[in-house]
Coordinates of N, CA and C in Angstrom, one line a residue:
X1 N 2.9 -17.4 -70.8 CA 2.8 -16.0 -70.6 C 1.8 -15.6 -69.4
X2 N 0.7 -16.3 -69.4 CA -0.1 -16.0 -68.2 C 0.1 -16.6 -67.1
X3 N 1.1 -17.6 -66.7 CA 2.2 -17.9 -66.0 C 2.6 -16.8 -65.1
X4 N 3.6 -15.9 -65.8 CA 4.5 -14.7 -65.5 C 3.5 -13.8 -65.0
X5 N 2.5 -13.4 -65.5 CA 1.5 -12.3 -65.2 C 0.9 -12.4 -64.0
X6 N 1.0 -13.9 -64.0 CA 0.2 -13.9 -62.6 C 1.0 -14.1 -61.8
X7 N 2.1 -14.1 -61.7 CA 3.6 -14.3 -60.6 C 3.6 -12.6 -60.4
X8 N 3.6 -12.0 -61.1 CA 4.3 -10.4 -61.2 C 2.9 -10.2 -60.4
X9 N 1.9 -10.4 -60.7 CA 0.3 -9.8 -59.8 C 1.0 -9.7 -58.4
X10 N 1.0 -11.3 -58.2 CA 1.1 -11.9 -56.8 C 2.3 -10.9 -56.0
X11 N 3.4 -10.1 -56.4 CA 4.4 -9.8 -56.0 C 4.6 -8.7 -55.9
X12 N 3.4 -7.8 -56.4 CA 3.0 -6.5 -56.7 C 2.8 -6.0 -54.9
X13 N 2.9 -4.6 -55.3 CA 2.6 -3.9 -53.9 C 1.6 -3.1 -53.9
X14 N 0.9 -3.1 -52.8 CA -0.7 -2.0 -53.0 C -0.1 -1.0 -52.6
X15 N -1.3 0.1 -53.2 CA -0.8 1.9 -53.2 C -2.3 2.0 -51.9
X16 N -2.4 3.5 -51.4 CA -2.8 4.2 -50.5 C -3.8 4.9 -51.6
X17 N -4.6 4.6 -52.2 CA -5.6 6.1 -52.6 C -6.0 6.3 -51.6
X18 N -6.2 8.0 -51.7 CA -7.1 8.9 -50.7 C -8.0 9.7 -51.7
X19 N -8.8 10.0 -51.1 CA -10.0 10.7 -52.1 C -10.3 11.9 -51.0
X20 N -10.4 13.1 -51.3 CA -11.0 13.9 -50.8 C -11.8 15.0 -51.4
X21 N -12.7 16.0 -50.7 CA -13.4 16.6 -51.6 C -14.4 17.3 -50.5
X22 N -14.8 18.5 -50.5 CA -15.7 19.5 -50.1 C -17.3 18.5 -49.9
X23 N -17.9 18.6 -49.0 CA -19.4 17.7 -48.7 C -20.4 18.4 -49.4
X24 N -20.8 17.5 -50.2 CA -21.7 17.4 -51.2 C -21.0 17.0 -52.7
X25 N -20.0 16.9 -52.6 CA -19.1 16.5 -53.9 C -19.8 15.1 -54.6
X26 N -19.7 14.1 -53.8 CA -20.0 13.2 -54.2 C -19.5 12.2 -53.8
X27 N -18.5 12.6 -52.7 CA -17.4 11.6 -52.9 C -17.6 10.3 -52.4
X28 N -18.2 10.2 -51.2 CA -19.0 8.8 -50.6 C -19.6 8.0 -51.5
X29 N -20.3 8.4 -52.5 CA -20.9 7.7 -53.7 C -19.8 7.3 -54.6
X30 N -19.2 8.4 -54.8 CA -17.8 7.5 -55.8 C -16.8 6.3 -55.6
X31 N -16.7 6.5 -53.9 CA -16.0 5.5 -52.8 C -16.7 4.4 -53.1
X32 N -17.9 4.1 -53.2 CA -18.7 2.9 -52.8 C -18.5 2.6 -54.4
X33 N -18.6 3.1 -55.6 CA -18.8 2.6 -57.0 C -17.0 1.8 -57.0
X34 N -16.5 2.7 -56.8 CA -15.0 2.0 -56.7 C -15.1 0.7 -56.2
X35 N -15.5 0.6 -54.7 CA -14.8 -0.4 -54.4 C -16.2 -2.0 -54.7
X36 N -17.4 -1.0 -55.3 CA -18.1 -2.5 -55.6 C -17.6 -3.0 -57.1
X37 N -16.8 -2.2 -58.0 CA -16.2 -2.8 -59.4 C -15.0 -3.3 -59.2
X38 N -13.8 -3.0 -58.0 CA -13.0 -3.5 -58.2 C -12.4 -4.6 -56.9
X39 N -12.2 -5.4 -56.9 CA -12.1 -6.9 -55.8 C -10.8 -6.5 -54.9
X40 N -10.2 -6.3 -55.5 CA -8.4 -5.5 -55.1 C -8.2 -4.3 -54.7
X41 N -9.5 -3.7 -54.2 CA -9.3 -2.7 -53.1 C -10.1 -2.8 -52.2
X42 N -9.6 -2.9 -51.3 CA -10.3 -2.2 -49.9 C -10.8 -1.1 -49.5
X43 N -11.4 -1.1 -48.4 CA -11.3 0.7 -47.7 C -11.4 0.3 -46.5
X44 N -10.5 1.6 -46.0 CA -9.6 1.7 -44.8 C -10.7 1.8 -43.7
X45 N -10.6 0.8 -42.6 CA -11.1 0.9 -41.4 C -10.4 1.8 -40.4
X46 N -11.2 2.8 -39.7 CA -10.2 3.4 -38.7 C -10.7 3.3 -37.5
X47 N -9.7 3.6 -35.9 CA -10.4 3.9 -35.3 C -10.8 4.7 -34.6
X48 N -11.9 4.8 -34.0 CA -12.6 5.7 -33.3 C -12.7 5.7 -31.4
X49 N -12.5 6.7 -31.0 CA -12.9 6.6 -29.4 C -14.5 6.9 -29.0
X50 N -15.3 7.2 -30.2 CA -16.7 7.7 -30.2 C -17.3 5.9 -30.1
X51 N -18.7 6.0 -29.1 CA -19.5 4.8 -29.2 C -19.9 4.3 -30.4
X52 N -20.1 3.0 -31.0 CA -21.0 3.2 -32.0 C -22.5 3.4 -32.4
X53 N -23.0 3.8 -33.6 CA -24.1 4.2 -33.8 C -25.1 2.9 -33.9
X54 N -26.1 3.2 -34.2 CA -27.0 2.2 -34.3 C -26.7 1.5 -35.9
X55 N -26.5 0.4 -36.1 CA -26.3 -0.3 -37.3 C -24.6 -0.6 -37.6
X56 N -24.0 0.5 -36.7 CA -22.5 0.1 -37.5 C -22.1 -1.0 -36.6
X57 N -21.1 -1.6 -37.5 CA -20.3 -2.8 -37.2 C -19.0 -2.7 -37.1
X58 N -18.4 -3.4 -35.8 CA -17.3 -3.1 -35.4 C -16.4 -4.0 -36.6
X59 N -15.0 -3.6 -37.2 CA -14.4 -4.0 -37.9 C -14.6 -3.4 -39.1
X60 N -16.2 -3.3 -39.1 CA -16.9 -2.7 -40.9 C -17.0 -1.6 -40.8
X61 N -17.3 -0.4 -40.2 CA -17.5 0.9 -40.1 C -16.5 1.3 -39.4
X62 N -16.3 0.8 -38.2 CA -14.7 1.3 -37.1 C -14.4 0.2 -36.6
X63 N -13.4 0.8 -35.8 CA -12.6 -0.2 -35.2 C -12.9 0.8 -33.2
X64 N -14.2 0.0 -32.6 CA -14.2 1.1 -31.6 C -13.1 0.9 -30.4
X65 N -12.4 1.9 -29.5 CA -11.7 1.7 -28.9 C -11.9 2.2 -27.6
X66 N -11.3 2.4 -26.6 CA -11.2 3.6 -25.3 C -10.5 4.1 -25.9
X67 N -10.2 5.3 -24.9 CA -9.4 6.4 -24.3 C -8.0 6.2 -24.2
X68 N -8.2 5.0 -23.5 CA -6.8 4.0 -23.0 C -5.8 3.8 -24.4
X69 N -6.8 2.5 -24.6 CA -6.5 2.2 -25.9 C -6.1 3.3 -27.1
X70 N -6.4 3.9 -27.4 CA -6.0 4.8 -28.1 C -4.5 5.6 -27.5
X71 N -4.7 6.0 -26.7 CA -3.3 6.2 -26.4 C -2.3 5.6 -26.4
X72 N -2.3 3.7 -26.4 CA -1.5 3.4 -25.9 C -1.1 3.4 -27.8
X73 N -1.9 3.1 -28.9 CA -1.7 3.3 -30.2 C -0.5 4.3 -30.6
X74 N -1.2 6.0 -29.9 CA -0.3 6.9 -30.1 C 1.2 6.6 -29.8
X75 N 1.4 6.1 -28.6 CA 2.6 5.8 -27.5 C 3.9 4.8 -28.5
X76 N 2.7 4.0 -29.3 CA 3.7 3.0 -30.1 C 3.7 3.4 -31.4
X77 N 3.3 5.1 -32.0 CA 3.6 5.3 -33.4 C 3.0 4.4 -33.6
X78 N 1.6 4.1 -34.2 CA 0.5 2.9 -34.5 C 0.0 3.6 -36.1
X79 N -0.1 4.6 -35.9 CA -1.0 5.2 -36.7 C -0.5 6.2 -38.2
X80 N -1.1 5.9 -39.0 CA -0.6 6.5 -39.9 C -0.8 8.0 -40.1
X81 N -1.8 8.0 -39.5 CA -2.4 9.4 -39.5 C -3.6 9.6 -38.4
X82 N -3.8 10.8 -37.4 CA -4.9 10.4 -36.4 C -5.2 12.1 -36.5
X83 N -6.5 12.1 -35.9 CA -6.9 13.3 -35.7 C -8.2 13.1 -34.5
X84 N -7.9 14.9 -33.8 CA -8.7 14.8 -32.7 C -10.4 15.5 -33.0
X85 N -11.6 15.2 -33.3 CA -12.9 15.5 -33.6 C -13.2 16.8 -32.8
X86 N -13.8 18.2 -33.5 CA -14.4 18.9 -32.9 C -15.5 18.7 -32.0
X87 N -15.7 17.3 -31.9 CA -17.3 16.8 -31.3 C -16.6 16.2 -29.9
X88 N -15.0 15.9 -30.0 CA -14.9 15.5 -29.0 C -14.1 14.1 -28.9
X89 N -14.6 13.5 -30.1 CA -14.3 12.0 -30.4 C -12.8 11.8 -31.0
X90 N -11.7 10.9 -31.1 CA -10.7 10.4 -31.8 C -10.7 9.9 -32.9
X91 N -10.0 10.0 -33.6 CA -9.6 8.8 -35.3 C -8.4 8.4 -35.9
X92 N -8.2 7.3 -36.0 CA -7.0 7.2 -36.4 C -6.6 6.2 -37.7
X93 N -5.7 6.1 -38.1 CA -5.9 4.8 -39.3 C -4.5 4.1 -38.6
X94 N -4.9 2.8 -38.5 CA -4.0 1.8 -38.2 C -2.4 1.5 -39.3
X95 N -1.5 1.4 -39.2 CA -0.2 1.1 -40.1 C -0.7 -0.4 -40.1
X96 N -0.8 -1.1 -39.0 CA -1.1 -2.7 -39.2 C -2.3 -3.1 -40.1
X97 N -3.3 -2.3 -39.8 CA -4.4 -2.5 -40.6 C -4.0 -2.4 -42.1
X98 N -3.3 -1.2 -42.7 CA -3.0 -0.7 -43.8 C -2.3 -1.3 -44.7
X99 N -1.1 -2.0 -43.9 CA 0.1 -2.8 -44.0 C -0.6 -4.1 -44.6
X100 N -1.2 -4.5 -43.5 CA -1.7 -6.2 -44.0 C -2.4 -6.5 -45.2
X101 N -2.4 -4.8 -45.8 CA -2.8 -5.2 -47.6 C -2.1 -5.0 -48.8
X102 N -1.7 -3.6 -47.8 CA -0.4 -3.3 -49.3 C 0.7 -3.9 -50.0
X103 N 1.1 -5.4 -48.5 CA 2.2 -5.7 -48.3 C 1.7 -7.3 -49.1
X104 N 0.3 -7.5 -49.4 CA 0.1 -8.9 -50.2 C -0.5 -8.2 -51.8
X105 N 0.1 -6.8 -52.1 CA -0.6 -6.5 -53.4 C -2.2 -5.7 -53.4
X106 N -2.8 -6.1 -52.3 CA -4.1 -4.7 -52.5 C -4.3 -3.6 -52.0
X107 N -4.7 -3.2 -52.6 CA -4.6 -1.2 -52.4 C -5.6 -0.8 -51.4
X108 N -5.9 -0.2 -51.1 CA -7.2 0.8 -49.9 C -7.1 2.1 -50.0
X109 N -8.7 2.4 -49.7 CA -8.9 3.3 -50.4 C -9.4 3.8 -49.2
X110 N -8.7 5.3 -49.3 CA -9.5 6.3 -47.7 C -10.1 7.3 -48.2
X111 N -11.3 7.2 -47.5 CA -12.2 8.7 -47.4 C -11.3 9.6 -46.3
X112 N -10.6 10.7 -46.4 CA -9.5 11.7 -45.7 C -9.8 13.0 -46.4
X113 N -9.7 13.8 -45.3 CA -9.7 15.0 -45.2 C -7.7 15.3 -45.9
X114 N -7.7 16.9 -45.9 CA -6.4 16.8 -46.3 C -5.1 17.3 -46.0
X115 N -5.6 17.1 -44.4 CA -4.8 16.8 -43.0 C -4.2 16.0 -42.9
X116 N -5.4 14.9 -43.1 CA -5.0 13.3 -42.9 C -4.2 12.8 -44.2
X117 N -4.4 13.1 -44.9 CA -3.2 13.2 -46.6 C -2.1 13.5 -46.4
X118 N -1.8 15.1 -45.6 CA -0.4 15.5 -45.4 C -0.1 14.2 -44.5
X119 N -0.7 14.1 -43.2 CA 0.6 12.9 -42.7 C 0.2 11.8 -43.1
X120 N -0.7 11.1 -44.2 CA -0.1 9.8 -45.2 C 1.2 9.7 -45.8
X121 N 1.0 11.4 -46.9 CA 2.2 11.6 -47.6 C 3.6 11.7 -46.7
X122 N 3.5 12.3 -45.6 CA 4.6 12.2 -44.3 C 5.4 11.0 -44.7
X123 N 4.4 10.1 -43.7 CA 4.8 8.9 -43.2 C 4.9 7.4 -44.6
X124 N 4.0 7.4 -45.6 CA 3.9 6.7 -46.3 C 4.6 7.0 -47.8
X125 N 4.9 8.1 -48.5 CA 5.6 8.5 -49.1 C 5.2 7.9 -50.4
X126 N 5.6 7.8 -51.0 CA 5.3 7.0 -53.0 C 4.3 6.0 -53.0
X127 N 3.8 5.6 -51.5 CA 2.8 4.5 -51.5 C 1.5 5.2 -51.5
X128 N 1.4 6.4 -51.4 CA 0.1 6.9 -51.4 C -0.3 7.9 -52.7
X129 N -1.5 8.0 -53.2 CA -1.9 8.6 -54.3 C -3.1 9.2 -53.6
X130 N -2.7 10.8 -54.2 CA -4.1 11.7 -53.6 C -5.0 12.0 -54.7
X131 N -6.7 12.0 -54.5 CA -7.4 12.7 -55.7 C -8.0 13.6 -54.9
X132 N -8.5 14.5 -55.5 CA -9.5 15.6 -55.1 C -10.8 15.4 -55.6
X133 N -11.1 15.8 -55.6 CA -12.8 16.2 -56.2 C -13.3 17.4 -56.5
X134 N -13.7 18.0 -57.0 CA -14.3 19.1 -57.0 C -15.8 19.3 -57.5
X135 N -16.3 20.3 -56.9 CA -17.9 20.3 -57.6 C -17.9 21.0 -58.7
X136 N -19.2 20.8 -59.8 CA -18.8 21.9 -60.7 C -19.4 23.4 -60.5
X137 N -20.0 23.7 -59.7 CA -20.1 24.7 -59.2 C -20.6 24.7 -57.8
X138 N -20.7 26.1 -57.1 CA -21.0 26.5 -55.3 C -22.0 26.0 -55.4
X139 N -22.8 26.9 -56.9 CA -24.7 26.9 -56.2 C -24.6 25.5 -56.6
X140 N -24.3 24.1 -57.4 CA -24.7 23.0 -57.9 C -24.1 22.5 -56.1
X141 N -23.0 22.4 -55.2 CA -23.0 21.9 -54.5 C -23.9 22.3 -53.3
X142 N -24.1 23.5 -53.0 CA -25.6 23.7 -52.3 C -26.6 23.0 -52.5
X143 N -27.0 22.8 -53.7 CA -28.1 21.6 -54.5 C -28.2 21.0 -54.1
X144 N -27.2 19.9 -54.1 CA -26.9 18.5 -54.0 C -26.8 18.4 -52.5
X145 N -26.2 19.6 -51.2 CA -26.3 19.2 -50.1 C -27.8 19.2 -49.8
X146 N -28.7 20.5 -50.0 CA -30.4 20.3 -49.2 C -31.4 18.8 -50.3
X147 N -30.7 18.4 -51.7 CA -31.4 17.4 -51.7 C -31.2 16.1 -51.3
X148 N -30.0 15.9 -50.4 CA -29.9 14.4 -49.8 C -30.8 14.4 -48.9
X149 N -31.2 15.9 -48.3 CA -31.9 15.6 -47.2 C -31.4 14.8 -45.7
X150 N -30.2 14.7 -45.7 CA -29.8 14.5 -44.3 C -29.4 15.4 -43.5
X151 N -29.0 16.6 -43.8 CA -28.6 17.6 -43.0 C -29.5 18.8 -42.3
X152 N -29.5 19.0 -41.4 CA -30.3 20.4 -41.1 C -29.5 21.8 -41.6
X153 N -30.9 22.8 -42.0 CA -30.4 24.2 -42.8 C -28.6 24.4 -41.7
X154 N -28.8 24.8 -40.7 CA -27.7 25.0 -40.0 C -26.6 24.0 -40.1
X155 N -26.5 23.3 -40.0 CA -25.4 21.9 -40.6 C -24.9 22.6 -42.1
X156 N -26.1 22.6 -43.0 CA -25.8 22.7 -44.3 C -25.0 24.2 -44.4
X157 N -25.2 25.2 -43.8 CA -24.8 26.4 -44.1 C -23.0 26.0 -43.0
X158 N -23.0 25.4 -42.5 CA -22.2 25.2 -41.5 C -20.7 24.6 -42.8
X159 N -21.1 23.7 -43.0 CA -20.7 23.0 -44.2 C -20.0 24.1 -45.5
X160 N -21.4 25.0 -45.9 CA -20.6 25.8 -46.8 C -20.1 26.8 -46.8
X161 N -20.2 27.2 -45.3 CA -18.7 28.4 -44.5 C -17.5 27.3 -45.0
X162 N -17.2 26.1 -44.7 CA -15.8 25.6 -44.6 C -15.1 25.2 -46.0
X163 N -16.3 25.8 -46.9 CA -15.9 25.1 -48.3 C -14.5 25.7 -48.6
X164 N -14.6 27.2 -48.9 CA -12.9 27.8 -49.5 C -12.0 27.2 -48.8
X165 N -12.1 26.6 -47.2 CA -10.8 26.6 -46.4 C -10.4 25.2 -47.4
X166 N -11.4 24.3 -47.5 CA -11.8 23.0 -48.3 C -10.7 23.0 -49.3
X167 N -11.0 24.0 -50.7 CA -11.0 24.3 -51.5 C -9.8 24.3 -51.9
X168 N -9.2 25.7 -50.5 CA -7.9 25.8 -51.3 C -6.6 24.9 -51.2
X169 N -6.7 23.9 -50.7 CA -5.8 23.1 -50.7 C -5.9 21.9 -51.9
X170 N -6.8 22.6 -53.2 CA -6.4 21.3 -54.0 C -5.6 20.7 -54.8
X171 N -4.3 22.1 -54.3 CA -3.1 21.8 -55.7 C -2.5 21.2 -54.4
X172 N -2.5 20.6 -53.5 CA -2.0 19.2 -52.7 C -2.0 18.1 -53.1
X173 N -2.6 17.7 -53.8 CA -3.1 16.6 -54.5 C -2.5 15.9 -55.6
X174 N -2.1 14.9 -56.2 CA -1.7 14.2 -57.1 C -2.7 14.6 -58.9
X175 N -4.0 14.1 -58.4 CA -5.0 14.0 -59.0 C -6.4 15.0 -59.3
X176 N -6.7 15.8 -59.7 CA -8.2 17.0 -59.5 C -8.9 16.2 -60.6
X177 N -10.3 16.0 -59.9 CA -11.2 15.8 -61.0 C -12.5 16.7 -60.8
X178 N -13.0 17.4 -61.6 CA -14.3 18.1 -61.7 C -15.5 17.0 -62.0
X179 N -16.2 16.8 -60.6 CA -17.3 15.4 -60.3 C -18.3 16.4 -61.2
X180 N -18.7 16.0 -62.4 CA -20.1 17.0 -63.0 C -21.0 15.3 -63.2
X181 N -20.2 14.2 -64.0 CA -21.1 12.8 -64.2 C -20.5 11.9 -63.0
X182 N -21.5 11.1 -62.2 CA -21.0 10.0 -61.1 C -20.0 9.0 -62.4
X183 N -20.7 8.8 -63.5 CA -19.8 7.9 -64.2 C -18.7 8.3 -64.7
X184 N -18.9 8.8 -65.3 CA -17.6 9.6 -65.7 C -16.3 10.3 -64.5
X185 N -16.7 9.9 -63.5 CA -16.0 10.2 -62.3 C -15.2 9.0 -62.1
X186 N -15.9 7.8 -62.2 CA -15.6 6.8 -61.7 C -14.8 6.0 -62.5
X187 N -14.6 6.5 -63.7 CA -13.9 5.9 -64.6 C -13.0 6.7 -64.8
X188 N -12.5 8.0 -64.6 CA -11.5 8.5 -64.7 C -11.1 8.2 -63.1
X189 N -11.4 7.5 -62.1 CA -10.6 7.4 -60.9 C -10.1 5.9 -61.5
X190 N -11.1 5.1 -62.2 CA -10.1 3.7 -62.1 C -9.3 3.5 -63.0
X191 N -9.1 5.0 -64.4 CA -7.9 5.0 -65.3 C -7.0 4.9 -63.8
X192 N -6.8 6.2 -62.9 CA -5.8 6.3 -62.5 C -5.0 5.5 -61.6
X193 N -5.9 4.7 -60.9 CA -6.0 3.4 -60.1 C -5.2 2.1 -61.1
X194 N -5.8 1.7 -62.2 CA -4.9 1.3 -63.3 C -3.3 1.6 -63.5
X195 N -3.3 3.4 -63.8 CA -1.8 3.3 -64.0 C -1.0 3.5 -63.1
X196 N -1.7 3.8 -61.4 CA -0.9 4.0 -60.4 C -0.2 2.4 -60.4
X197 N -1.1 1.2 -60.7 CA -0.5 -0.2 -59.9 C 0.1 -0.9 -61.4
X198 N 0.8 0.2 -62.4 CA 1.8 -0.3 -63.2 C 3.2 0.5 -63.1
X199 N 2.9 1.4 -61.9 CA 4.0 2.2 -61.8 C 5.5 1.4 -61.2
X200 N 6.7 1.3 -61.3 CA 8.1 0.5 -61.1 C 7.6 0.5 -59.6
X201 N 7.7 1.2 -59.1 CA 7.5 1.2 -57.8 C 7.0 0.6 -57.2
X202 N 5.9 0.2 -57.8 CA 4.5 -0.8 -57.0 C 5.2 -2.4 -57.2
X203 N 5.7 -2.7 -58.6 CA 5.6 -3.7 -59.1 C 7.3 -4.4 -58.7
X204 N 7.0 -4.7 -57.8 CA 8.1 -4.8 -56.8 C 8.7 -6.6 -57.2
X205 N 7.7 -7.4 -57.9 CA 8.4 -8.5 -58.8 C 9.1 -8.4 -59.8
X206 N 9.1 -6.8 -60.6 CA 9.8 -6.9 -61.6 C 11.7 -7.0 -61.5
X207 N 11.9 -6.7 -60.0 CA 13.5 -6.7 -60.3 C 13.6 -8.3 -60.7
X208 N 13.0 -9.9 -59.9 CA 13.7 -10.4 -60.1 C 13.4 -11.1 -61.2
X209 N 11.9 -10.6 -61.7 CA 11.8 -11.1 -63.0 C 13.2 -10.8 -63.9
X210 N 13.1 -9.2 -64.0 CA 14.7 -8.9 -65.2 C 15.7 -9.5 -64.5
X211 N 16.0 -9.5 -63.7 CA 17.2 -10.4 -63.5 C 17.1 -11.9 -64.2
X212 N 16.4 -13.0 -64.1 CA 16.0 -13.5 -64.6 C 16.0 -13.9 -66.3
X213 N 15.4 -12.3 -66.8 CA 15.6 -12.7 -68.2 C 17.2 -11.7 -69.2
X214 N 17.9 -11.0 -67.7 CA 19.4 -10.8 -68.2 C 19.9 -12.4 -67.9
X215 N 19.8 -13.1 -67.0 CA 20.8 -14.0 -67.3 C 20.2 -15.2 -67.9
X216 N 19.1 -14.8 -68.5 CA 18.7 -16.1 -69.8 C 19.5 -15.2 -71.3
X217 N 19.4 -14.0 -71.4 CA 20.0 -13.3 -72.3 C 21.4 -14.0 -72.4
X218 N 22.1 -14.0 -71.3 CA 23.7 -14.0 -71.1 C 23.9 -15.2 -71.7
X219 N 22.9 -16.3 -71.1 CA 22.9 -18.1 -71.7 C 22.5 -18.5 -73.1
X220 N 22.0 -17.0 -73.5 CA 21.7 -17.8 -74.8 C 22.7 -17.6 -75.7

């Protein structure tokens, strides 16, 4: 029996979660609890035409590029999804990148706005699963932005002009969760993560498994 289980694992296909959510949600913290409990997801490297900062790591934070380079991405449909930075800078998410996991069975997991969702769902179709987030309230996400303490008052106010536009796109989504417990967040994202990778679709060994046990049926 654990034979079979682990043939069907091996043959399985990875899904696309996206997670999105208004700043201060939580959602960066939720990203990181996910992927330090579960071995079989990833998260999506993208890249950037911006320098890197001090500490990030090429491959582990971005993937840095030119100008050049980046266009030539566009030019060959590279990207699953790209977008151009008010600050100036590019991003994009690689299909090869993406591909070279879903396609051995692991999933990846994107931090995406829900721009970058619409053209996952576009281009990637049944392979992607969207969650939202939500805070449980305005004034609790105000809170929670001036006590990280990394933002300046103007950033922060800057932030919660864009919340409604944020907002109203959450019936886009597959998934809504109201983030009020970090744990209880995170456990209702890895029910869903669970029953997304039992869905027919993912489990892409089962055709030849049943074929298999119709024509042991037929022999017996």
């Amino acid at each position: 029996m654990n034979e079979v289980i682990d043939r069907l694992k091996k043959v399985r296909k990875g899904a696309m979660f996206i997670i999105e959510a208004p700043s201060g949600t939580g959602k960066g913290t939720v990203a990181k609890e996910i992927l330090k409990n579960d071995p079989n997801i990833k998260f999506s490297v993208s890249v950037t035409t911006r320098p890197p900062r001090e500490g990030e790591v090429e491959g582990v934070d971005y993937y840095f590029v030119t100008d050049e380079q980046y266009d030539e991405f566009l030019a060959q449909d590279a990207f699953y999804e790209y977008v151009d930075s008010q600050y100036g800078a590019r991003y994009g998410t690689l299909r090869s990148e993406v591909d070279s996991f879903i396609n051995v069975g692991q999933d990846v997991l994107f931090d995406m706005d829900w721009a970058g969702a619409r053209q996952m769902r576009k281009k990637a179709g049944k392979d992607v699963v969207t969650i939202y987030l939500l805070p449980p309230s305005i004034k609790e996400l105000r809170k929670r932005l001036e006590n990280r303490g990394t933002d300046s008052r103007e950033v922060i106010e800057k932030r919660m002009g864009i919340i409604l536009d944020k907002i109203s796109h959450w019936d886009e989504f597959d998934y809504v969760i109201v983030n009020v417990s970090l744990e209880e967040t995170v456990r209702k994202i890895q029910k869903i993560i669970s029953g997304e990778r039992m869905k027919r679709v993912r489990q892409v060994g089962l055709k030849g498994f049943v074929q298999e046990l119709i024509k042991e049926a037929k022999e017996d």
